[in-house]
Structures are given as C-alpha cells and as structure tokens.
Short mmCIF file of C-alpha atoms (C1' of nucleotides) in Angstrom, two decimals:
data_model
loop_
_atom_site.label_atom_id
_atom_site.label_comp_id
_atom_site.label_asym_id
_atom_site.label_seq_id
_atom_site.Cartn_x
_atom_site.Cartn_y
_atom_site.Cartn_z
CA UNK A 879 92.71 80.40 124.44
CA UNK A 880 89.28 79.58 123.05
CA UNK A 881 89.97 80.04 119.37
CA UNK A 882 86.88 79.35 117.30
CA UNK A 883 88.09 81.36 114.01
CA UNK A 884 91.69 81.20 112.63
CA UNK A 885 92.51 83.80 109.91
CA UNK A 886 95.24 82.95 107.31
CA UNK A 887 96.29 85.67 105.37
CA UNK A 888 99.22 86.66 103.29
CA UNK A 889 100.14 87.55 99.56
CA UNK A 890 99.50 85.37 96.85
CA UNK A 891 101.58 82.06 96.66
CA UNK A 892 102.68 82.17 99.97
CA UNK A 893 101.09 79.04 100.59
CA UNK A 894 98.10 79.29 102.66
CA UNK A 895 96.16 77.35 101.26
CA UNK A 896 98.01 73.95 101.98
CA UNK A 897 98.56 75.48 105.74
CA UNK A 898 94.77 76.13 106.30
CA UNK A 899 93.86 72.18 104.68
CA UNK A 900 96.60 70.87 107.15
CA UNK A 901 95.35 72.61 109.91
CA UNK A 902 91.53 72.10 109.14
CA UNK A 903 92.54 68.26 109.04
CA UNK A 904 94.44 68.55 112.39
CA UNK A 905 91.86 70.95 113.86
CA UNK A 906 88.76 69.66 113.02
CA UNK A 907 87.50 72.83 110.84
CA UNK A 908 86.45 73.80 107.90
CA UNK A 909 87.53 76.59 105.35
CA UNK A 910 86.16 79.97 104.85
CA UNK A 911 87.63 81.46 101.26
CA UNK A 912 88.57 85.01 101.46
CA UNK A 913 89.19 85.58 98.32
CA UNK A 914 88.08 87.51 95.34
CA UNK A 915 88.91 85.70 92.46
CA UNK A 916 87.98 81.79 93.42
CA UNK A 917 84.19 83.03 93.97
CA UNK A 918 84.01 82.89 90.10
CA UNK A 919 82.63 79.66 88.57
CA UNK A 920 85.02 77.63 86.43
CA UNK A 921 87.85 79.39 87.04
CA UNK A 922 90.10 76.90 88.77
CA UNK A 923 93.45 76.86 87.59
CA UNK A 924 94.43 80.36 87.63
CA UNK A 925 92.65 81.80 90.11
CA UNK A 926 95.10 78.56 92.27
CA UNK A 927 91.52 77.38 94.51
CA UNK A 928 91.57 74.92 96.39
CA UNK A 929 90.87 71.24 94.53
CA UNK A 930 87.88 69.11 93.88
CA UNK A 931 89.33 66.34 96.20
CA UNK A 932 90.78 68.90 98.72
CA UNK A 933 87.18 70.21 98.80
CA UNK A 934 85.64 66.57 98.92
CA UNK A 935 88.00 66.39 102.19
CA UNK A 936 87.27 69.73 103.90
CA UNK A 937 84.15 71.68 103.89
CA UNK A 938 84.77 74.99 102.19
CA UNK A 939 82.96 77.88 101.56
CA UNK A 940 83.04 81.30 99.74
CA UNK A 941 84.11 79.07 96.45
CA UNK A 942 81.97 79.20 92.69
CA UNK A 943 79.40 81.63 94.23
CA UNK A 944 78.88 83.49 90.62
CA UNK A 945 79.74 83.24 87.19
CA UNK A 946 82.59 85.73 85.57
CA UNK A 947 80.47 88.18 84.21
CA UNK A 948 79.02 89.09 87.46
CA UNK A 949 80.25 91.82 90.59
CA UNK A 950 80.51 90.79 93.81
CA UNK A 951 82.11 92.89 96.72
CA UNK A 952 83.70 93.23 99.95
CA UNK A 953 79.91 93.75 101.91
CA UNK A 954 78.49 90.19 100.08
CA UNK A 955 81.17 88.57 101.40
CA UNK A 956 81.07 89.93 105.26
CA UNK A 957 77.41 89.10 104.67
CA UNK A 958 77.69 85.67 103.30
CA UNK A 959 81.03 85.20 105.39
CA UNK A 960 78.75 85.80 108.81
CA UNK A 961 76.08 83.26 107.95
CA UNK A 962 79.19 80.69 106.97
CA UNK A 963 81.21 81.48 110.36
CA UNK A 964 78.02 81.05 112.19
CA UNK A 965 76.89 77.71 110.02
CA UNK A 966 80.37 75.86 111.15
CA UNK A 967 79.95 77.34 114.47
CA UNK A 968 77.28 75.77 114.87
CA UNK A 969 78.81 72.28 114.49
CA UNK A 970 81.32 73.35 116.88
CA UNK A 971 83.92 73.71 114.71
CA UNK A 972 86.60 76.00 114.22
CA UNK A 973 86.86 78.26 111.33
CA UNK A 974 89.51 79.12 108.85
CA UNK A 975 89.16 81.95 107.08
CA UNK A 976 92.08 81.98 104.37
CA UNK A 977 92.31 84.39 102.00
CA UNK A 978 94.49 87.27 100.52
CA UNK A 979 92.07 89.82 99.60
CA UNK A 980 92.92 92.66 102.51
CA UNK A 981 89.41 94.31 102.55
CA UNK A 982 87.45 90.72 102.62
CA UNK A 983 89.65 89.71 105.77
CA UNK A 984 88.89 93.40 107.42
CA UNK A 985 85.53 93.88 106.45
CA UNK A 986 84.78 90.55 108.34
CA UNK A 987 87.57 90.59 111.29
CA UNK A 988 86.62 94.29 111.91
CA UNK A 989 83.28 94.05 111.47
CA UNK A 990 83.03 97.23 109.07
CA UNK A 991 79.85 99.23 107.95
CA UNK A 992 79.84 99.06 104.61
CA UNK A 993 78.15 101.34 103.21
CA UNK A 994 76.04 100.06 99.73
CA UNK A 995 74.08 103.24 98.64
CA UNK A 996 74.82 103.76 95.23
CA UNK A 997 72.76 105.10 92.32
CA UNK A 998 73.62 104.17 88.66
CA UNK A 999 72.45 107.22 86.98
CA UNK A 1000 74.58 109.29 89.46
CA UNK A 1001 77.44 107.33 89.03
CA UNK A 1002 77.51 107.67 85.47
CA UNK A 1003 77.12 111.18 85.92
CA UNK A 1004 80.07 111.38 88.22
CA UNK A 1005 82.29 108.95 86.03
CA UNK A 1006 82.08 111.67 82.99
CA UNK A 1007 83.98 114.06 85.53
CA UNK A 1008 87.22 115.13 85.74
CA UNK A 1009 89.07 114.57 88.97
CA UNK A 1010 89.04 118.47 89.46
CA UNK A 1011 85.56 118.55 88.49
CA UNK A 1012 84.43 116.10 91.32
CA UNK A 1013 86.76 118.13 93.82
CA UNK A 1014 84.59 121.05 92.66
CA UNK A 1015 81.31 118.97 93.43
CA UNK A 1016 82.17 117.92 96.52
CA UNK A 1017 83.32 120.52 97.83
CA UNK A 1018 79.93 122.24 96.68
CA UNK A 1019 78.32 120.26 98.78
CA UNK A 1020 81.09 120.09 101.45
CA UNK A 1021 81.97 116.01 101.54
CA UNK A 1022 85.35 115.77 102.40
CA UNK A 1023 87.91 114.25 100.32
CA UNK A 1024 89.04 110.89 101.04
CA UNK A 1025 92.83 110.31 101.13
CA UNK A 1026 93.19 109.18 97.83
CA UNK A 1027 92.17 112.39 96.86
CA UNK A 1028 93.20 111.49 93.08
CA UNK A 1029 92.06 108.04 92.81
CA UNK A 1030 88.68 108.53 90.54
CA UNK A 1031 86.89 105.67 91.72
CA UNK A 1032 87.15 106.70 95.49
CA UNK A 1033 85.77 110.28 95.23
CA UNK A 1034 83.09 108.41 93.71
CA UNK A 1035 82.23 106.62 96.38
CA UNK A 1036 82.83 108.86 98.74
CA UNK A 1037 80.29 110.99 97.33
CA UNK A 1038 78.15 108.19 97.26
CA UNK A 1039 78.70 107.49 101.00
CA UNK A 1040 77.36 111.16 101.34
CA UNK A 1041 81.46 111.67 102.75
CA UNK A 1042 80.19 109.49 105.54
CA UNK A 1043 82.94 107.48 106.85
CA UNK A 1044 82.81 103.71 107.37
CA UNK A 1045 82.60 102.44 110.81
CA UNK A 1046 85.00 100.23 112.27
CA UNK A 1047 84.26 97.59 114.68
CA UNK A 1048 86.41 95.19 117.39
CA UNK A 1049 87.96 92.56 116.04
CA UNK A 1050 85.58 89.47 115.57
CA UNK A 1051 85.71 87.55 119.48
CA UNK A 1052 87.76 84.39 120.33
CA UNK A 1053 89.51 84.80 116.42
CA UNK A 1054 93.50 84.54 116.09
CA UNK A 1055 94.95 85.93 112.98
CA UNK A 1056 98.16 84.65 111.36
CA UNK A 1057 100.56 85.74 108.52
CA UNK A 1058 102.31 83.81 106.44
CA UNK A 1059 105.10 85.88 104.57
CA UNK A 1060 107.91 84.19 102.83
CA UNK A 1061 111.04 85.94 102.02
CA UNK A 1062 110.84 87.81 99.12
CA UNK A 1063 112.88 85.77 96.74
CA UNK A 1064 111.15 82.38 98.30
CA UNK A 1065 107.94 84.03 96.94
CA UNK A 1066 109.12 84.64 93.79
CA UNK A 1067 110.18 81.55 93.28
CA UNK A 1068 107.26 80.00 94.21
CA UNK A 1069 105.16 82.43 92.24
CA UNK A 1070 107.49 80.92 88.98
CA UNK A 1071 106.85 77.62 89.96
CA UNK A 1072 103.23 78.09 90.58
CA UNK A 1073 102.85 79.48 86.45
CA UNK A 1074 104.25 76.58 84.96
CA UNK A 1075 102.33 74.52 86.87
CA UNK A 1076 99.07 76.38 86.10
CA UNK A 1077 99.97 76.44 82.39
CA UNK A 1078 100.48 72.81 82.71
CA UNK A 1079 97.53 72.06 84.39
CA UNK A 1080 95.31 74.12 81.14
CA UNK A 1081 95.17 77.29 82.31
CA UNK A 1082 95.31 78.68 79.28
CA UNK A 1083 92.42 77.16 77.95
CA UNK A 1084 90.53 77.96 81.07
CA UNK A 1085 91.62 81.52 80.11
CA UNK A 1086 90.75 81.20 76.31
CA UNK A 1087 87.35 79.68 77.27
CA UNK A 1088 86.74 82.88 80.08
CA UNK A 1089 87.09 85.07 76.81
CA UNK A 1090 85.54 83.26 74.45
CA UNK A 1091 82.52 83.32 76.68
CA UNK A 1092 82.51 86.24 78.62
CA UNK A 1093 85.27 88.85 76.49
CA UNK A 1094 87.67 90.43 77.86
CA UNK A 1095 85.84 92.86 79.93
CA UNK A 1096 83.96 90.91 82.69
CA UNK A 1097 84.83 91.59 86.47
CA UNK A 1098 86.62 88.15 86.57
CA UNK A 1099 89.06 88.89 83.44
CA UNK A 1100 91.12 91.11 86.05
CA UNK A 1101 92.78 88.77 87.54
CA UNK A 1102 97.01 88.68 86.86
CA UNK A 1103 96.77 85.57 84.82
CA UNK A 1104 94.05 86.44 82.73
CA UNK A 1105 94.99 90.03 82.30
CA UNK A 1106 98.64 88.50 81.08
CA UNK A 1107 97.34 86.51 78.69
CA UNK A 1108 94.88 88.35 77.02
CA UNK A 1109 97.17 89.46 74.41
CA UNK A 1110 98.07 85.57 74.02
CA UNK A 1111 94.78 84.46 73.21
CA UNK A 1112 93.90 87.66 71.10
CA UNK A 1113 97.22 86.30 69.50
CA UNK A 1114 99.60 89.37 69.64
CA UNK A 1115 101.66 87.98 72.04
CA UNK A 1116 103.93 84.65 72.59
CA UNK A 1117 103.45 82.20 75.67
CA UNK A 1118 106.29 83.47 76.82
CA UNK A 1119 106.24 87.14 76.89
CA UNK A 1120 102.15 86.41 78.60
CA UNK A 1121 104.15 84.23 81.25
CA UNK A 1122 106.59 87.18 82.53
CA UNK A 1123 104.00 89.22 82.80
CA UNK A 1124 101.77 86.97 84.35
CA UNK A 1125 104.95 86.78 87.24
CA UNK A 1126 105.67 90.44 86.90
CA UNK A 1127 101.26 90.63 87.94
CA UNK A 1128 101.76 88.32 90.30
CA UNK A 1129 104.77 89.89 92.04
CA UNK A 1130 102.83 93.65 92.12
CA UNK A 1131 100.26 92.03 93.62
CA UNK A 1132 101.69 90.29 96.18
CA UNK A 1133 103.87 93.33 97.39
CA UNK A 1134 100.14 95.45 97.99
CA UNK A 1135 98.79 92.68 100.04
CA UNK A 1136 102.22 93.01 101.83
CA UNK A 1137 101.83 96.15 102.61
CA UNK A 1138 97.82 96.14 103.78
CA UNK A 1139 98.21 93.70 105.82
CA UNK A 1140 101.21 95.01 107.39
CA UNK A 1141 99.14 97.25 108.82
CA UNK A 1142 97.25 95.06 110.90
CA UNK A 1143 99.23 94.48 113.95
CA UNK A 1144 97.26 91.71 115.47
CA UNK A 1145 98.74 89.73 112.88
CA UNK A 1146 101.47 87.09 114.07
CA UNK A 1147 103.75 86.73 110.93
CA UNK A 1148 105.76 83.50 109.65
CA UNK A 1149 108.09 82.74 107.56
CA UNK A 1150 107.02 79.57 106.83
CA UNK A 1151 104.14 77.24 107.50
CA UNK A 1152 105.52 75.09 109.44
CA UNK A 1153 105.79 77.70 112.07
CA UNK A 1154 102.87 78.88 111.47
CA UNK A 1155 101.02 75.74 112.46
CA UNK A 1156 103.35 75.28 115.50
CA UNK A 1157 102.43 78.66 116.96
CA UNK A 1158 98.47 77.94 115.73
CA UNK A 1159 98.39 74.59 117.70
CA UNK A 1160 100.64 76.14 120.95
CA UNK A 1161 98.23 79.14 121.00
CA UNK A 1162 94.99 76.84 121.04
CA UNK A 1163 96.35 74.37 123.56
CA UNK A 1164 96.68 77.78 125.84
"C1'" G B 974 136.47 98.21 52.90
"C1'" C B 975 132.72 101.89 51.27
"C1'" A B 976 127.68 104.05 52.23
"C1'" G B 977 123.93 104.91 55.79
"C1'" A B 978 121.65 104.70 60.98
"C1'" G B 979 122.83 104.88 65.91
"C1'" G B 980 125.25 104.86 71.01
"C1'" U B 981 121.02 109.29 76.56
"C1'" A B 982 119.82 107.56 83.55
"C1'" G B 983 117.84 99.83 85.54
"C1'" U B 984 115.23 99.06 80.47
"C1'" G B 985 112.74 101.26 76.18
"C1'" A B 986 112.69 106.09 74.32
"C1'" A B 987 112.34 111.84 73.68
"C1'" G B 988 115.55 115.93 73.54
"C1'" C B 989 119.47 118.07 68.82
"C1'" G B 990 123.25 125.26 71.54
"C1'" G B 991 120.90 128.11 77.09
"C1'" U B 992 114.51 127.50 80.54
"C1'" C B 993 118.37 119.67 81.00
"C1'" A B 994 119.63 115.89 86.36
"C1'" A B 995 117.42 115.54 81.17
"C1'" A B 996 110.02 114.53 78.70
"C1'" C B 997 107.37 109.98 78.54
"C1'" A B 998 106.64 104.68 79.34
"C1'" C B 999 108.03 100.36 81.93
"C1'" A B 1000 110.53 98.22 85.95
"C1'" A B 1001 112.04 99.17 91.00
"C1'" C B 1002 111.08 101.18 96.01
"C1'" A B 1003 107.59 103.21 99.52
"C1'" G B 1004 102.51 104.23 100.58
"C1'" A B 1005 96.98 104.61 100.50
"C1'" C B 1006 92.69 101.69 100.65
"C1'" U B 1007 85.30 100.59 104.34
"C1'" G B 1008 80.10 97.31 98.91
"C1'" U B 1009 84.83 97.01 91.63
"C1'" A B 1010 89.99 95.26 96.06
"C1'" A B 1011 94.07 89.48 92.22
"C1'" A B 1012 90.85 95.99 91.65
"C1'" U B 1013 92.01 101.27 91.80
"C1'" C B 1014 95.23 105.10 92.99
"C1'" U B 1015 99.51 108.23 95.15
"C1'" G B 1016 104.69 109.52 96.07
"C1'" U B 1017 109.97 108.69 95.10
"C1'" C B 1018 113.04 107.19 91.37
"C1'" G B 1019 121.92 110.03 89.27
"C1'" G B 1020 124.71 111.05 94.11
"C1'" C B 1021 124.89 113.94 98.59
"C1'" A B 1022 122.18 117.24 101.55
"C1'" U B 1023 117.09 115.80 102.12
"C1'" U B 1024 115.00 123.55 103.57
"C1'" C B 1025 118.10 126.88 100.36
"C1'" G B 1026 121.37 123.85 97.69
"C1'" C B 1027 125.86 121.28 96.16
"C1'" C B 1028 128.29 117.58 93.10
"C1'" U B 1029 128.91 113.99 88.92
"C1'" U B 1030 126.25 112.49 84.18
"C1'" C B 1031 123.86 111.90 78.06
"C1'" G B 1032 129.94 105.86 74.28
"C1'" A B 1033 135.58 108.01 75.01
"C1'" A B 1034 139.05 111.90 74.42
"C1'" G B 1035 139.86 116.59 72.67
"C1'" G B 1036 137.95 121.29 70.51
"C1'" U B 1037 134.46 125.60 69.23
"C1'" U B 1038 131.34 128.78 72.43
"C1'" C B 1039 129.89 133.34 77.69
"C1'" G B 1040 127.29 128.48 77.65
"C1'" A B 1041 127.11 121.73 74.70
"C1'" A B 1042 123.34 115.71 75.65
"C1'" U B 1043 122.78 119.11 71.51
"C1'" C B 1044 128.11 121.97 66.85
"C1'" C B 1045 133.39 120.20 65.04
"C1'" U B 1046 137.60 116.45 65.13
"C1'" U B 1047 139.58 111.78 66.21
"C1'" C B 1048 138.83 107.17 68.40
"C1'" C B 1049 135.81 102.85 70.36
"C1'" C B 1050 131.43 100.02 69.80
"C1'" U B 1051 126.33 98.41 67.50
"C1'" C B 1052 122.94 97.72 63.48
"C1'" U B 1053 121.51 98.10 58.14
"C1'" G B 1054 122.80 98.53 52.73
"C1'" C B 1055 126.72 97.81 48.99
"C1'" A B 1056 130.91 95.09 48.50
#
RNA sequence: GCAGAGGUAGUGAAGCGGUCAAACACAACAGACUGUAAAUCUGUCGGCAUUCGCCUUCGAAGGUUCGAAUCCUUCCCUCUGCA
C-alpha cells in the first residue's frame, strides 16, 4: 500500500520514540511530534524529546514551538501539523507522526473541526459558576450537555461552541496507524527506569529552572515530572517521595492514553517494537 | 514492670450504643474526552447476587443490651512517658 504517513502512538514510555527514529532512518522520513509537552522550549529532559543529535539525524517537527508560559492546543497543532505533513510531502517523503497526546493524533488523523470561538470575558463569567448553575444556563438557552456533564471545563466549552458539535472527518488518505503497547508491568518498568535516568541526566534542575522562571503555574508546569517535584524544589518534600510520585503520574497517565486510543480501531497494536517495525515495513512493501 | 495512647476495609484516617458495609483522602479498576489534553472529569471500589436483597467484617475471645466498630472483662500486638 502507498503509505505516505505512519502514525505511532501509544502511552508514555512505551518506546516510540526510538521505533519512529529507526524507522525514519530505514524509511527515508522524517518525524512529526505529537505531543503536548516537547512543544515547550527548554524542557528536554522530562518532557523525554527526542535528542539534539537524534534531531541533527532526522528532520523533526512540532518540537520548541513556545516557551512554558504560553497555551497551545489541539487546533495549532492540526494547523501547524498540516503545513508540516504537506512540507515533507513535498520531498516525497514519508511521515511519522509520533506522539501520545490522543486528541493531537485525532484532531489530525480525523481531520476534526475544531471549533476556536471563545470569549475571555464570558469565560470568566462562566468559570465563577457552579456546575448546577451552568446546567441552569444552558439549559436556558437550550445547548445540550456534553457527556461529561460534570466536568467544569467542558460545559464551558460547550457553551462556547454554542452546543455545536465538532465535526469528524475520514481518516487522513494513504496513512497507517500503529500502537505500540507493552505489557503493563514492562511499562512500568520502563517508566522506573526512564526517572532515574531523567534525574540523572538534570532533570531536576531543568525543573527548578522552569519554576524559578516561570512559577509554578504556567501551562508547561503540568506535566507528571514537574507536577511531582514541585514540592521538591519548594523544599517540602525529599527526592524520593517526588520520584514515586513522579512514577505513580506517569503510570495514571499512561493508563488514559490506553484507554483513548483503544478506541480507535484502525489502530494495529504491538507489543513490542520490533514487531511493530516488521508489520510497518511488510505493510509498505504491499 | 508501672503510666498513658492506640489497633477500623489495599493504605492513611473518621466514627465512639441504633439512621454503619462503615465518612473522607489516596491507591486500584473501568470509562469519558473535538482549540487547556502529560490536561480535565465520571463511575466502581468487603463478598455474593448485580433489581429487591443476602452474607461476612471494625486486633482475638467472651460478656452486657431488643440492638455494639462504639460499653465491660480477659488476652494478643504497636507506640510514647516513667522505670
């Protein structure tokens, strides 16, 4: 089959990234990041991207595209992720878009309609509500509620949205999608492995830097490592203590990536990369 | 050895005669997700049945009571103070 993008998705530490350089080498392609923590400038370690010489090797894109303190989103990144896809395209190459953030990989593979309307005066308005107090307002003006009929931020933007749903497109032409989902205790092993090395490698003065610059608050501080050890650097807490919660992060997060991807049922799942990358090169050959 | 404090569901921790299968938090498990998404939120969470409901629990064994996690007795552990 005429594959010109390969997704690689899967929960954190699964170990795409080394399976999308190996099979950008052995592919000819280059690397589209899906991903919404390495788009933040100087924020290597934790956020695990991809390395200065790894990037020297393979063209990638989606990487250092704003500083901490500023919001990006889902619709930037089909936007930006469209003019990259077309960009390496265009040099007849394949792309690989790797990344675990669920609604990046969507947005883009199902060509969504995001929807950007948003007014900041409302929204403050709306974020002094109660939850019962917005189910009274919108059902005033008779938007219906989303599913997560008790999740705050979504009955904001669903009045936003004017209860408008998003659309939802066919999946992006000649693309393959592949999983890579390790068993469960593989993964947290590999997510322990990972943190030592990160610590090792001065994460933890990447983190004490992202404060000491930016505080605690900034969009990019919400990330599992940095969220651990915030108490660490405010100096409440011991290495230690940070570092199970940093797994314990780590682990929640990887199960919810799990389970939005599961729904997706174009993707072919592996176990391990090496399978992965034998199915990716028998399915191109095709 | 004496004097205190305590032993509650995976963990922490409420409850201190009935409305207790037992608050709450965390963990765990499942799920949702369309411009904050590595975010945010929901459900379940002793066992069985999974609709009514039934059964076994609050260190152990007895006892008081119509009724006990809650009161009494003894015993077993843990921590603190004095020795």
């Amino acid at each position: 089959m005429n594959v010109k993008t390969l997704f690689i998705v899967g929960p954190t530490a699964s170990g795409k990234t080394a399976l999308a350089l190996q099979l950008a080498e052995e592919l000819g392609g280059e690397i589209i990041c899906a991903d919404s923590r390495t788009i933040y400038k100087g924020l290597d370690v934790a956020t695990a991207k991809p390395s200065k010489a790894e990037r020297a090797h393979i063209a990638h894109y989606g990487l250092d595209l704003i500083s901490p303190d500023q919001k990006y989103s889902a619709g930037k990144f089909q936007k930006d992720a469209r003019g990259w896809l077309e960009a390496i395209h265009n040099k007849n190459k394949i792309a690989l878009v790797v990344g675990g953030t669920g609604l990046y990989i969507d947005g883009l593979y199902y060509n969504f309609t995001f929807n950007e309307a948003y007014d900041e005066a409302l929204r403050a308005e709306l974020e002094s509500k109660s939850i019962e107090e917005l189910h009274d307002y919108m059902a005033d003006r008779s938007i219906a509620l989303p599913e997560n009929s008790k999740n705050k931020r979504y009955l904001i933007r669903s009045i936003e949205r004017g209860g408008e749903l998003g659309g939802k497109g066919d999946p992006l032409p000649d693309s393959l999608i592949v999983g890579l989902l390790p068993e469960r205790e593989i993964l947290d092993d590999r997510i322990r492995l990972r943190g030592h090395a990160m610590i090792a490698a001065g994460a933890l003065e990447e983190a004490e830097q992202l404060f000491e610059h930016y505080g605690y608050d900034v969009p990019a501080a919400s990330a599992p490592f940095y969220k651990a050890f915030a108490p660490y650097c405010r100096h409440e807490a011991d290495v230690d203590s940070c570092l199970e919660r940093f797994y314990l992060n780590d682990r929640q997060l990887s199960k919810r990536q799990i389970t939005w991807f599961k729904r997706n049922s174009d993707i072919y799942w592996f176990e391990t990369a090496t399978k992965a990358s034998e199915f990716v090169h028998s399915a191109i050959k095709r």
